mmCIF file of C-alpha atoms in Angstrom:
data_model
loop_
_atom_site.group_PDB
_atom_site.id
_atom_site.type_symbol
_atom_site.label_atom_id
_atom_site.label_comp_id
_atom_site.label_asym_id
_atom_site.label_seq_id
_atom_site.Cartn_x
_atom_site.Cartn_y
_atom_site.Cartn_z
ATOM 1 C CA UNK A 1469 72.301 -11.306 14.874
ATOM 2 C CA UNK A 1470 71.562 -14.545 12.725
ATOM 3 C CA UNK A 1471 71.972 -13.812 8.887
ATOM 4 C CA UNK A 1472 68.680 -14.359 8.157
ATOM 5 C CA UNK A 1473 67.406 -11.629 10.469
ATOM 6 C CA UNK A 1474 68.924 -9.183 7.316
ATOM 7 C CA UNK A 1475 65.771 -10.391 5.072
ATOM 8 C CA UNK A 1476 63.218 -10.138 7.445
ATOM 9 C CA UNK A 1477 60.663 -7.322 6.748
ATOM 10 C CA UNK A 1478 60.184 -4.880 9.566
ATOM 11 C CA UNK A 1479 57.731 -2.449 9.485
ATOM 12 C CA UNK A 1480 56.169 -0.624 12.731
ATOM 13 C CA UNK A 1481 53.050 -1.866 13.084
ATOM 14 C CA UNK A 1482 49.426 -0.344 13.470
ATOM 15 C CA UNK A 1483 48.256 -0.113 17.204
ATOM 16 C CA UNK A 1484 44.376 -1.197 17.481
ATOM 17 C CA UNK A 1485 42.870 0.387 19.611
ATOM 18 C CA UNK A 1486 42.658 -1.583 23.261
ATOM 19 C CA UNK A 1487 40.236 -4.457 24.125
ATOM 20 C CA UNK A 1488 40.025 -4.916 27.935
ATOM 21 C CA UNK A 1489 39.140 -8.180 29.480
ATOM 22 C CA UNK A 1490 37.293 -7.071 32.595
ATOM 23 C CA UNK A 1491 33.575 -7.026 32.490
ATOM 24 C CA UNK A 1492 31.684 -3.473 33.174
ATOM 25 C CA UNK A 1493 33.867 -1.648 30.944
ATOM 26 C CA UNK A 1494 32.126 1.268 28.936
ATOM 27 C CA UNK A 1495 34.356 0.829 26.064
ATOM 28 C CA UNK A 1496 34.359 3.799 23.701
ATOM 29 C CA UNK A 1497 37.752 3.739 21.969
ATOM 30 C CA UNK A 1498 37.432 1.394 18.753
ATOM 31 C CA UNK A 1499 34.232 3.120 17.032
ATOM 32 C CA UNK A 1500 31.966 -0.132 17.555
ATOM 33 C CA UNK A 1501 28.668 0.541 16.863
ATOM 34 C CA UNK A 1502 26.693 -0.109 20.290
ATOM 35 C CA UNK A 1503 23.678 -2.054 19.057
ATOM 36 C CA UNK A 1504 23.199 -5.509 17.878
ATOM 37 C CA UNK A 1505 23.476 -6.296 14.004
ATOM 38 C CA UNK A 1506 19.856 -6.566 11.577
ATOM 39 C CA UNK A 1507 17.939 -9.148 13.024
ATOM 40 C CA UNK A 1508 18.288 -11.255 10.213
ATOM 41 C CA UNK A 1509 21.475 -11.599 11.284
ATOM 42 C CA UNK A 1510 20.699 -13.544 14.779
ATOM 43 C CA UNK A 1511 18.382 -15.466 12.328
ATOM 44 C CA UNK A 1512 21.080 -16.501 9.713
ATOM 45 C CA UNK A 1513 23.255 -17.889 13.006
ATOM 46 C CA UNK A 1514 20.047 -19.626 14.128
ATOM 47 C CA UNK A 1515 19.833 -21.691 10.759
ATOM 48 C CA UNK A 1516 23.347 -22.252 9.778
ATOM 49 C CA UNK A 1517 24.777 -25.459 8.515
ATOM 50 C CA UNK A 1518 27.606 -26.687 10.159
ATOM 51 C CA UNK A 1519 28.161 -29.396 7.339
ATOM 52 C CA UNK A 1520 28.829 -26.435 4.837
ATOM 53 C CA UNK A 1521 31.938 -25.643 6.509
ATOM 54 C CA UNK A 1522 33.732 -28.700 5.536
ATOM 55 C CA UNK A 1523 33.260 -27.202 1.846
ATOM 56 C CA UNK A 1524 34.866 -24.134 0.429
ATOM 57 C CA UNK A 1525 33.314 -20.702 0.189
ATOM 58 C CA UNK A 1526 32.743 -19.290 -3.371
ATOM 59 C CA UNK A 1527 35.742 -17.491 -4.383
ATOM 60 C CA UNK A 1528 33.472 -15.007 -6.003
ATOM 61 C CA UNK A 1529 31.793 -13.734 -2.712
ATOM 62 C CA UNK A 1530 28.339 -13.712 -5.237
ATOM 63 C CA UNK A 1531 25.543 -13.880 -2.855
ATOM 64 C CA UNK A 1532 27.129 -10.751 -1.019
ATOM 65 C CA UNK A 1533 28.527 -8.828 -4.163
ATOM 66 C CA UNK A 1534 24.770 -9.219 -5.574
ATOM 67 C CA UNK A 1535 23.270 -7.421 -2.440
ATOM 68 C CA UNK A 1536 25.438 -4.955 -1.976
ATOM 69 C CA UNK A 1537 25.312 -3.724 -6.095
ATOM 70 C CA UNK A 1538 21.347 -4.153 -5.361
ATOM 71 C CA UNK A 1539 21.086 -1.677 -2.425
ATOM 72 C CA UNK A 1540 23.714 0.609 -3.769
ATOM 73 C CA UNK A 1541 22.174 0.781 -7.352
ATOM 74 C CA UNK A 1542 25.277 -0.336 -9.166
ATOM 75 C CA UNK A 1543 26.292 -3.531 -11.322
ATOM 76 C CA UNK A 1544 28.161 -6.714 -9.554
ATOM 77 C CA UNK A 1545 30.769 -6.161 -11.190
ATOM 78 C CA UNK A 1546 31.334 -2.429 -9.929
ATOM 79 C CA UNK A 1547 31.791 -4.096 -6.226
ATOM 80 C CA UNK A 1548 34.643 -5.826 -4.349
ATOM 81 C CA UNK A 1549 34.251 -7.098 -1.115
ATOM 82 C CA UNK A 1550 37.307 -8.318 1.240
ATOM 83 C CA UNK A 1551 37.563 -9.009 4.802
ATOM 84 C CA UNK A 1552 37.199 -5.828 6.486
ATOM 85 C CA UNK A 1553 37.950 -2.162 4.633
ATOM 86 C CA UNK A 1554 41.758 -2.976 5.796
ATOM 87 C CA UNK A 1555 41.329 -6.112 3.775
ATOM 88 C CA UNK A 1556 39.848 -3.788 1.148
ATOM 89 C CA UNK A 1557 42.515 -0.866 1.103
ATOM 90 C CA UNK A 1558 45.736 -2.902 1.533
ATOM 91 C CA UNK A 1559 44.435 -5.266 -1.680
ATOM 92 C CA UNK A 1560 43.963 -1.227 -3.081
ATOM 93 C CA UNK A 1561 47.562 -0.382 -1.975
ATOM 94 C CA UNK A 1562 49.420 -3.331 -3.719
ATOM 95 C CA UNK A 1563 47.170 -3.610 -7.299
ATOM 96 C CA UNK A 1564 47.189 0.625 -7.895
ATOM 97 C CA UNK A 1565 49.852 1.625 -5.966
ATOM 98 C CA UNK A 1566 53.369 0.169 -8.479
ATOM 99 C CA UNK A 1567 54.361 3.669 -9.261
ATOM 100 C CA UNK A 1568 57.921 5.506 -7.966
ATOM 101 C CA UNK A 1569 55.970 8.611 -7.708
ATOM 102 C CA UNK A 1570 54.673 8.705 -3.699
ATOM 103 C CA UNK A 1571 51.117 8.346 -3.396
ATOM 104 C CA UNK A 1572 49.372 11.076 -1.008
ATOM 105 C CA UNK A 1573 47.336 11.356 1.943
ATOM 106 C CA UNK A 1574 46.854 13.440 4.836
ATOM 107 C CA UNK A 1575 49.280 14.163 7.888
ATOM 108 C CA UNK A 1576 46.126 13.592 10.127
ATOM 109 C CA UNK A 1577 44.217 10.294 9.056
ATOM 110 C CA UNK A 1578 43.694 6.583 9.309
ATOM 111 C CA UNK A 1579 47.446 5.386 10.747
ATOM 112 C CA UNK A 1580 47.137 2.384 8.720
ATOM 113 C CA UNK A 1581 48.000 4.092 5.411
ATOM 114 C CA UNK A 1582 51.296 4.333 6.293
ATOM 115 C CA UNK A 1583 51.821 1.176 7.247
ATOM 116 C CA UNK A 1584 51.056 -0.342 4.462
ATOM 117 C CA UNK A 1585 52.808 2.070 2.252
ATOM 118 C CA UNK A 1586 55.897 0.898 4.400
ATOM 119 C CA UNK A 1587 55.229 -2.767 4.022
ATOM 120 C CA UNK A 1588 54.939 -2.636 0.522
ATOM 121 C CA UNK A 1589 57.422 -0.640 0.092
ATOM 122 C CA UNK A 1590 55.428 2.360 -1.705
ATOM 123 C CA UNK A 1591 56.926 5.696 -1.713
ATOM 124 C CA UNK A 1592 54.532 8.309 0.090
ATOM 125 C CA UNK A 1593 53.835 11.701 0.947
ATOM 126 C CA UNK A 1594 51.734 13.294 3.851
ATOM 127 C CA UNK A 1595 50.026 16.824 3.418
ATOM 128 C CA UNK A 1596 49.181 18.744 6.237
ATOM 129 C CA UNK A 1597 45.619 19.651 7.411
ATOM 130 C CA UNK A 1598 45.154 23.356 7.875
ATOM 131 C CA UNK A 1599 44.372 24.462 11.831
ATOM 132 C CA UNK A 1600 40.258 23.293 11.282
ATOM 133 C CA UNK A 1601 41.175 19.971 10.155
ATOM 134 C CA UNK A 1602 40.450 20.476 6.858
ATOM 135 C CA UNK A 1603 42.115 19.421 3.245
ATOM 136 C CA UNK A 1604 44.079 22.188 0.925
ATOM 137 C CA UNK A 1605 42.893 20.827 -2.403
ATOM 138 C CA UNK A 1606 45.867 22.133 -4.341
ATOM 139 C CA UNK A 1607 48.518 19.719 -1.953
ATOM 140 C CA UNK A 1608 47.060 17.030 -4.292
ATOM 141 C CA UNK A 1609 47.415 18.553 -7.616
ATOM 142 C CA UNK A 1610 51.116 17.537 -8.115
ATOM 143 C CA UNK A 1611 52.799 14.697 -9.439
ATOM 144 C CA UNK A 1612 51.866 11.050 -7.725
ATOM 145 C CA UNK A 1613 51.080 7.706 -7.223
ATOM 146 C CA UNK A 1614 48.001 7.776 -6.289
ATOM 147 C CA UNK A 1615 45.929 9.395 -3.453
ATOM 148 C CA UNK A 1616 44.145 8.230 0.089
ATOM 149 C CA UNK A 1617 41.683 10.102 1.224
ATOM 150 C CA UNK A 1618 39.499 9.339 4.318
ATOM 151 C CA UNK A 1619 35.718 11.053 4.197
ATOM 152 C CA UNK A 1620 34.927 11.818 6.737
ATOM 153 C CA UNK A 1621 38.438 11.815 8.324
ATOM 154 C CA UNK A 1622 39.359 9.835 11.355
ATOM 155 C CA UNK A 1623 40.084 10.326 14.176
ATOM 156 C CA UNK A 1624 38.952 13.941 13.538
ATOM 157 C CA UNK A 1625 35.650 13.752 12.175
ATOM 158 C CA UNK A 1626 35.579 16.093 9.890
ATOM 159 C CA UNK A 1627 33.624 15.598 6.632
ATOM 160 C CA UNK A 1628 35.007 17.127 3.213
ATOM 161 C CA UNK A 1629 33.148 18.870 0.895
ATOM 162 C CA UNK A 1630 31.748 17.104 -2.326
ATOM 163 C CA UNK A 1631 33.447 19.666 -4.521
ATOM 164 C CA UNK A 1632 37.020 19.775 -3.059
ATOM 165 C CA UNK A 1633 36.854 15.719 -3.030
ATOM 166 C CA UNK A 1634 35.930 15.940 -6.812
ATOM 167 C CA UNK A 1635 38.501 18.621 -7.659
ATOM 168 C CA UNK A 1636 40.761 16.202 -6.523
ATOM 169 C CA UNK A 1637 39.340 13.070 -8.447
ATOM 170 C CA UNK A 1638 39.141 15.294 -11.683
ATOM 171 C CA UNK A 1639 43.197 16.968 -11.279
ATOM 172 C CA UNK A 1640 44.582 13.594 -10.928
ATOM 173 C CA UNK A 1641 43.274 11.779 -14.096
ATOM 174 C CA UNK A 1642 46.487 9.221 -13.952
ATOM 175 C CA UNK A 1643 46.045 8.211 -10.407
ATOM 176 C CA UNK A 1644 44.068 6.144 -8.940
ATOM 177 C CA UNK A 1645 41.990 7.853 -5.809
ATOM 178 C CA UNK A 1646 40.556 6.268 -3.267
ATOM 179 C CA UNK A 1647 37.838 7.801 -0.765
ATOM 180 C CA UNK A 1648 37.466 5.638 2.331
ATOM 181 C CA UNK A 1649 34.423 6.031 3.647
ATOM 182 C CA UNK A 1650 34.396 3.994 6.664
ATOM 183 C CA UNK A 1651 32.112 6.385 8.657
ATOM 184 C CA UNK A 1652 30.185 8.039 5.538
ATOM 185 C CA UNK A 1653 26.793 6.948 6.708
ATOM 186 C CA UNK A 1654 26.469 8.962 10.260
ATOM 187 C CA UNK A 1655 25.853 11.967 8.276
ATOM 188 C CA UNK A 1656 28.496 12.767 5.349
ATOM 189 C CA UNK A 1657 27.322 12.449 1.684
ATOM 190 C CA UNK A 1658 29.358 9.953 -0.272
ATOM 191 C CA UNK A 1659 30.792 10.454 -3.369
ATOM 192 C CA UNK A 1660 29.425 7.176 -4.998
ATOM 193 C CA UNK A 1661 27.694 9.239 -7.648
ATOM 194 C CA UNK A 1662 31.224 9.743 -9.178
ATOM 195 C CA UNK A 1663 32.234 6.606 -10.102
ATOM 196 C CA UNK A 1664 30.565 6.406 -13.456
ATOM 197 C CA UNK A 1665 32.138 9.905 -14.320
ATOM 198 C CA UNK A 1666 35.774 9.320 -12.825
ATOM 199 C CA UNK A 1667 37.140 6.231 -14.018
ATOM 200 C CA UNK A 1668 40.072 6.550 -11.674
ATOM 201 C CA UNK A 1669 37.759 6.633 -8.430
ATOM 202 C CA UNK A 1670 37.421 4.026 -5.702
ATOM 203 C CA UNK A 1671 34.785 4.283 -2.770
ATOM 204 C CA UNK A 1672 35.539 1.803 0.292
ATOM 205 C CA UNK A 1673 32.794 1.112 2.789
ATOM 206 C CA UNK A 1674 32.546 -1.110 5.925
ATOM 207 C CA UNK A 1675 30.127 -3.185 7.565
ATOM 208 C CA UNK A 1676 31.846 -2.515 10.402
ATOM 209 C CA UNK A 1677 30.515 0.495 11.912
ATOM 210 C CA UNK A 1678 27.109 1.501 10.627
ATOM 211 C CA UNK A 1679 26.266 -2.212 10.339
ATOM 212 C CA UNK A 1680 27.580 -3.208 13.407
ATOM 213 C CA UNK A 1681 29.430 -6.142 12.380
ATOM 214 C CA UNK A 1682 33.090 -5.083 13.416
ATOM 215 C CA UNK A 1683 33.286 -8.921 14.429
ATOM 216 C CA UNK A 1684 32.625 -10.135 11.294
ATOM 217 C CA UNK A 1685 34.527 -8.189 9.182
ATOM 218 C CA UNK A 1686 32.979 -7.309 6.161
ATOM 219 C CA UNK A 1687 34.546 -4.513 3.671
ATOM 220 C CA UNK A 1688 34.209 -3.288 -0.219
ATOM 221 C CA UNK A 1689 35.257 -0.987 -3.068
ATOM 222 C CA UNK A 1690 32.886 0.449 -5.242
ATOM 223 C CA UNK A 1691 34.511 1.562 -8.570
ATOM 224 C CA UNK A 1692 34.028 1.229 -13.041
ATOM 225 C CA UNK A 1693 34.971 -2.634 -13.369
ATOM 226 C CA UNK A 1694 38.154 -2.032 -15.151
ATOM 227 C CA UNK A 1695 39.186 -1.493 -11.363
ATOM 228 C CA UNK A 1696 37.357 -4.152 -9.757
ATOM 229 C CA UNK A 1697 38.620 -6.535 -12.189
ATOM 230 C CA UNK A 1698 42.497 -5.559 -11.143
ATOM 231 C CA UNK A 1699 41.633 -6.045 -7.408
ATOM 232 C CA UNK A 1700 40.173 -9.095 -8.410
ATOM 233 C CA UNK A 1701 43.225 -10.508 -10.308
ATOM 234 C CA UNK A 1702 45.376 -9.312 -7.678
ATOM 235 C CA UNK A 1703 43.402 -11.318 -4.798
ATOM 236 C CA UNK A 1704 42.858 -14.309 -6.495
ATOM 237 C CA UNK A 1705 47.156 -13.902 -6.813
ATOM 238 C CA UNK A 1706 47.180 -13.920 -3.153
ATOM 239 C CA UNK A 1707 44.386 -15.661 -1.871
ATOM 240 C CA UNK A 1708 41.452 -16.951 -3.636
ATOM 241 C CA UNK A 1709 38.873 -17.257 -0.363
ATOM 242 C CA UNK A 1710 39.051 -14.742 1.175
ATOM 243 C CA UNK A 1711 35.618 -14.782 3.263
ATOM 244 C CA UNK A 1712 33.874 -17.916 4.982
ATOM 245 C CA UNK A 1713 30.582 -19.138 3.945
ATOM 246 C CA UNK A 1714 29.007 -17.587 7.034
ATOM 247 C CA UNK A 1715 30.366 -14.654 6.978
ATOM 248 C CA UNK A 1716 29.008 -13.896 3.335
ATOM 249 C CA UNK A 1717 25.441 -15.121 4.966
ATOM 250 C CA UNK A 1718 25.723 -12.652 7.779
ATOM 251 C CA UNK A 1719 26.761 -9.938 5.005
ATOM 252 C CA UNK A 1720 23.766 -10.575 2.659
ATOM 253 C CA UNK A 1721 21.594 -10.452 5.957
ATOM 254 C CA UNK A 1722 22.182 -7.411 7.344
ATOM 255 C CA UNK A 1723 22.969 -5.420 3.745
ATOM 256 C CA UNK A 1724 19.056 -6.496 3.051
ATOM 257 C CA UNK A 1725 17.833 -4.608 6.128
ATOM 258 C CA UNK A 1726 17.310 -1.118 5.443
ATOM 259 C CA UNK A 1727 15.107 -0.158 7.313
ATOM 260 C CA UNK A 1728 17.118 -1.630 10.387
ATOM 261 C CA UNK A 1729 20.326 -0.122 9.406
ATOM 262 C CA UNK A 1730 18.432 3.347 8.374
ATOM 263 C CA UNK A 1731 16.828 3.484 12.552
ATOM 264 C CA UNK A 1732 20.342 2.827 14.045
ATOM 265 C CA UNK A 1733 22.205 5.391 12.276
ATOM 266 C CA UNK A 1734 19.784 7.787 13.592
ATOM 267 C CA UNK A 1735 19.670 6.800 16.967
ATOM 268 C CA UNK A 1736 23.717 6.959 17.140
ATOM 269 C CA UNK A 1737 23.624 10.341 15.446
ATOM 270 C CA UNK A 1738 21.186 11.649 17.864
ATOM 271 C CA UNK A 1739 23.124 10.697 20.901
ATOM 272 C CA UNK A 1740 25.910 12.088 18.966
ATOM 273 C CA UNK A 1741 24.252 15.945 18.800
ATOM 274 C CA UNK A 1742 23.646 15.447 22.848
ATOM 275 C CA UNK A 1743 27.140 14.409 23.460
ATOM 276 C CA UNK A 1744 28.513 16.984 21.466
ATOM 277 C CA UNK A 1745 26.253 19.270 23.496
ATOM 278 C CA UNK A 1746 27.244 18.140 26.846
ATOM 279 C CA UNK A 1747 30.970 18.163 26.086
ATOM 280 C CA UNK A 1748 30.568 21.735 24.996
ATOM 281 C CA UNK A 1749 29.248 22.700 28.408
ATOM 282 C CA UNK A 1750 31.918 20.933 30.284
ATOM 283 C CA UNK A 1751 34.250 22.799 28.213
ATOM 284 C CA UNK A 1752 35.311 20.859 25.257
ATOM 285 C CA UNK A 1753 36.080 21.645 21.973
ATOM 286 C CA UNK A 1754 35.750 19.304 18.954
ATOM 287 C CA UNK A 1755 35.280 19.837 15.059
ATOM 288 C CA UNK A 1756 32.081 18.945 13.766
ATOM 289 C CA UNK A 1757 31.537 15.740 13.582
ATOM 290 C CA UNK A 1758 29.879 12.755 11.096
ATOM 291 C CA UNK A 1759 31.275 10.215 11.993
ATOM 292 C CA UNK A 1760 30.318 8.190 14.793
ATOM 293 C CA UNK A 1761 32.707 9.369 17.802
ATOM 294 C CA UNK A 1762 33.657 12.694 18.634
ATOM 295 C CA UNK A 1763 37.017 14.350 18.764
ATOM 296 C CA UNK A 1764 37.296 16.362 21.784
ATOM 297 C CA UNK A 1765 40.046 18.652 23.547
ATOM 298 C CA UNK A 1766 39.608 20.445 27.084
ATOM 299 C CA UNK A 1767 40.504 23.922 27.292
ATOM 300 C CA UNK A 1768 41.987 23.212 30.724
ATOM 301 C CA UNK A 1769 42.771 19.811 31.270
ATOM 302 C CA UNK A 1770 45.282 17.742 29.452
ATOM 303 C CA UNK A 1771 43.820 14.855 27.494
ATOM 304 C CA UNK A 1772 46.328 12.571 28.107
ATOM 305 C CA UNK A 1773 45.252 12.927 32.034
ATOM 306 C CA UNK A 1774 41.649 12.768 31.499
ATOM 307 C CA UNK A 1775 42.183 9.627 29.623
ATOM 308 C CA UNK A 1776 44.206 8.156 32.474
ATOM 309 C CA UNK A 1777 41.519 8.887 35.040
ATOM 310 C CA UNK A 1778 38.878 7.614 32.827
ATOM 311 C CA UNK A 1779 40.325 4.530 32.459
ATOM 312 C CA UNK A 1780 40.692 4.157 36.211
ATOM 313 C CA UNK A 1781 36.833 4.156 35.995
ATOM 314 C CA UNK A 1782 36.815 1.625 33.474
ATOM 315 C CA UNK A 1783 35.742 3.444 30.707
ATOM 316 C CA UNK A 1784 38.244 3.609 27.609
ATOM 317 C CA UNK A 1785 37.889 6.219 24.708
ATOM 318 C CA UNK A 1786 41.217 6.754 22.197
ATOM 319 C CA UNK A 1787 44.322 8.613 23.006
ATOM 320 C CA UNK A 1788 47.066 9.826 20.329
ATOM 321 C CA UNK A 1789 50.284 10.387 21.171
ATOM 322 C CA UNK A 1790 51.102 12.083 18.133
ATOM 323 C CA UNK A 1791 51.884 15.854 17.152
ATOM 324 C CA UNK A 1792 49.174 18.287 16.625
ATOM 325 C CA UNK A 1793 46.382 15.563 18.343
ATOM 326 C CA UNK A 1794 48.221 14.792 21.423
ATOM 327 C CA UNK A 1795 45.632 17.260 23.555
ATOM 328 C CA UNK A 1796 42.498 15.649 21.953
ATOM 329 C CA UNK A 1797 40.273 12.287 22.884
ATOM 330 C CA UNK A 1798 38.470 10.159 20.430
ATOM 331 C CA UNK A 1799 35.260 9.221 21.939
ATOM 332 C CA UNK A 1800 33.251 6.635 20.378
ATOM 333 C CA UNK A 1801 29.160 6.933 20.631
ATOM 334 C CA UNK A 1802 27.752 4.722 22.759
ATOM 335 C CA UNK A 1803 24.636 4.049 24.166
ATOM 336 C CA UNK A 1804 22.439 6.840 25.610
ATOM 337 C CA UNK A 1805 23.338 5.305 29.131
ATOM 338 C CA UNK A 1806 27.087 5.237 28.487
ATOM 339 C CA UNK A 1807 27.443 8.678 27.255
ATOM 340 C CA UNK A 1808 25.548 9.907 30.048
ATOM 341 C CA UNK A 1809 27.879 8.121 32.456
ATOM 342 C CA UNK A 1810 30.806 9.074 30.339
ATOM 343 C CA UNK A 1811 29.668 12.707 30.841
ATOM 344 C CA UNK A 1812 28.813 12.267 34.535
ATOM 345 C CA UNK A 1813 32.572 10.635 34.823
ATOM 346 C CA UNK A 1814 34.194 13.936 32.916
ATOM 347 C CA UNK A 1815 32.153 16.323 35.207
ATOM 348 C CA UNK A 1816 33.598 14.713 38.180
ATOM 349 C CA UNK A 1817 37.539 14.642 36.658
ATOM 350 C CA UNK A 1818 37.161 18.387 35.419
ATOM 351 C CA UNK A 1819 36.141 19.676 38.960
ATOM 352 C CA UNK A 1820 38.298 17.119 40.889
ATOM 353 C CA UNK A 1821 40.847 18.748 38.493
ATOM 354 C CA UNK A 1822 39.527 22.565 39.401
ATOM 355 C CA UNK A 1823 39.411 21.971 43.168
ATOM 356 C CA UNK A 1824 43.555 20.986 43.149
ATOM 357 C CA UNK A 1825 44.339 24.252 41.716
ATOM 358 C CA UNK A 1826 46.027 27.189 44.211
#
């Protein structure tokens, strides 16, 4: 091994979930949204001036900042935006995270966290979710650096109640706590309202999912600006544009919708209740969910198989690997049409699955 090969970095890397190449592909394994961004959105891409992209962006991300503090009721300089809520939490992980005490999150969450904390080189803890899924408040009244929290959780689903989330926030006074809320608006409530009582809390959205702009990547921290203005020092250290003109165009666009964004939610949550409903009858089990995708174990049949043969029929949902989720799939919500074939596809796998037995 060369020399230099004992100063390299290594870290274990987060999987993404898979993006197939073939056409006709129901693909519900990366928590897309299925319908096409606001229409102002189409409109923005319509007008665009090429010529503006020989010029940089502004640093500041203002036109964006301004409409996101606008529809969320809070002051510009409450919000941070980066490129995608991974943009958003690693900037988190290296400005709040410099302590030797490990920072905390669950056993059962968003497998980027540890990545990060093992990039960076930040001591960390898991706690274990109880058999429902669910967060013991009191694993996250001890000594730490700092505390992750997904709400609701992925890949389970599970939302957290208000008061267990703010128990948390209030115990931990010299930490800094961060609720990710990448899938807060199918159905959770947020815990936005907190910020100007906690000065210690973060709140990190995504205009990836409910917005539908996974392809754009669009995230932000809401927070008191003591903390914006650290993540802001700490990405102008590391890189001082951040997002492209066009991107902060598309952002402002489809922020400004409401009414748009308001209609889709409802439509995926909808579909949601009738999956949910369909995979109960079929035999499945899953937590309650509000997020957009469902997480779903048979009582029979392995998950690991059924994700096999569902692939063979070119439709892809999420399969862990890992202990205490190995038997479950995370289904993202499609379309009414996909979930119905999706269902019509499990119906077939389950009985194929019943006929083989003696």
């Amino acid at each position: 091994m060369a020399s230099w090969e004992d100063n390299v970095r290594r870290v274990e890397p987060y999987v993404p979930g898979e993006q197939p190449k073939q056409k006709n592909v129901i693909k519900l394994n990366t928590n897309e949204n299925p319908y096409p961004p606001a229409p102002g959105v189409a409109q923005v891409l319509k007008e665009f001036d090429t010529d503006q992209l020989r010029l940089y962006p502004d640093p500041e991300i203002k036109g964006l900042v301004s409409a996101i503090a606008k529809v969320k009721g809070l002051q510009e300089n409450q919000v941070f935006v980066g490129v995608g809520s991974d943009d958003v939490l690693a900037m988190c992980f290296m400005t709040f995270f410099g302590s030797s005490q490990p920072i905390l999150f669950p056993d059962i969450t968003y497998s980027f966290y540890d990545v990060w904390a093992e990039l960076l080189r930040i001591p960390y803890e898991t706690q274990a979710l109880n058999s429902t899924f669910g967060i013991d408040v009191s694993d996250y009244k001890k000594k730490n650096g700092g505390i992750v929290i997904p709400n609701p959780n992925a890949p389970t689903g599970v939302e957290e109640p208000e008061g267990a989330l703010e128990e948390i926030i209030r115990s931990n006074p010299d930490a800094v706590v961060i609720i990710d809320e990448a899938y807060v608006d199918f159905g959770a409530k947020s815990v936005l309202p907190l910020i100007d009582k906690y000065d210690n809390l973060l709140v990190v959205q995504t205009f990836s999912k409910s917005r539908s702009l996974a392809g754009s990547r669009i995230g932000f921290a809401m927070g008191n600006p003591k903390l914006i203005s650290y993540l802001n020092d700490c990405k102008y250290s590391f890189n001082s544009y951040t997002m492209d003109r066009l991107t902060i165009l598309l952002g402002k666009a489809s922020i400004e919708d409401v009414d748009y964004f308001e209609t889709q939610v409802k439509k995926i949550v909808k579909t949601r209740s009738w999956t949910m409903e369909q995979l109960k009858n079929l035999g499945f089990t899953a937590p309650d969910s509000k997020s957009n995708f469902i997480f779903a174990s048979h009582k029979k049949v392995p998950a690991k198989y059924i994700f096999e043969e569902l692939k063979k029929k070119n439709i892809y949902v999420r399969y862990f690997a890992k202990p205490r989720i190995d038997n479950y799939l995370r289904i993202t919500i499609g379309t009414d049409e996909e979930m119905k074939s999706l269902i019509g596809v499990l119906d077939e796998i389950i009985r194929h699955t019943d006929e083989m037995k003696p």
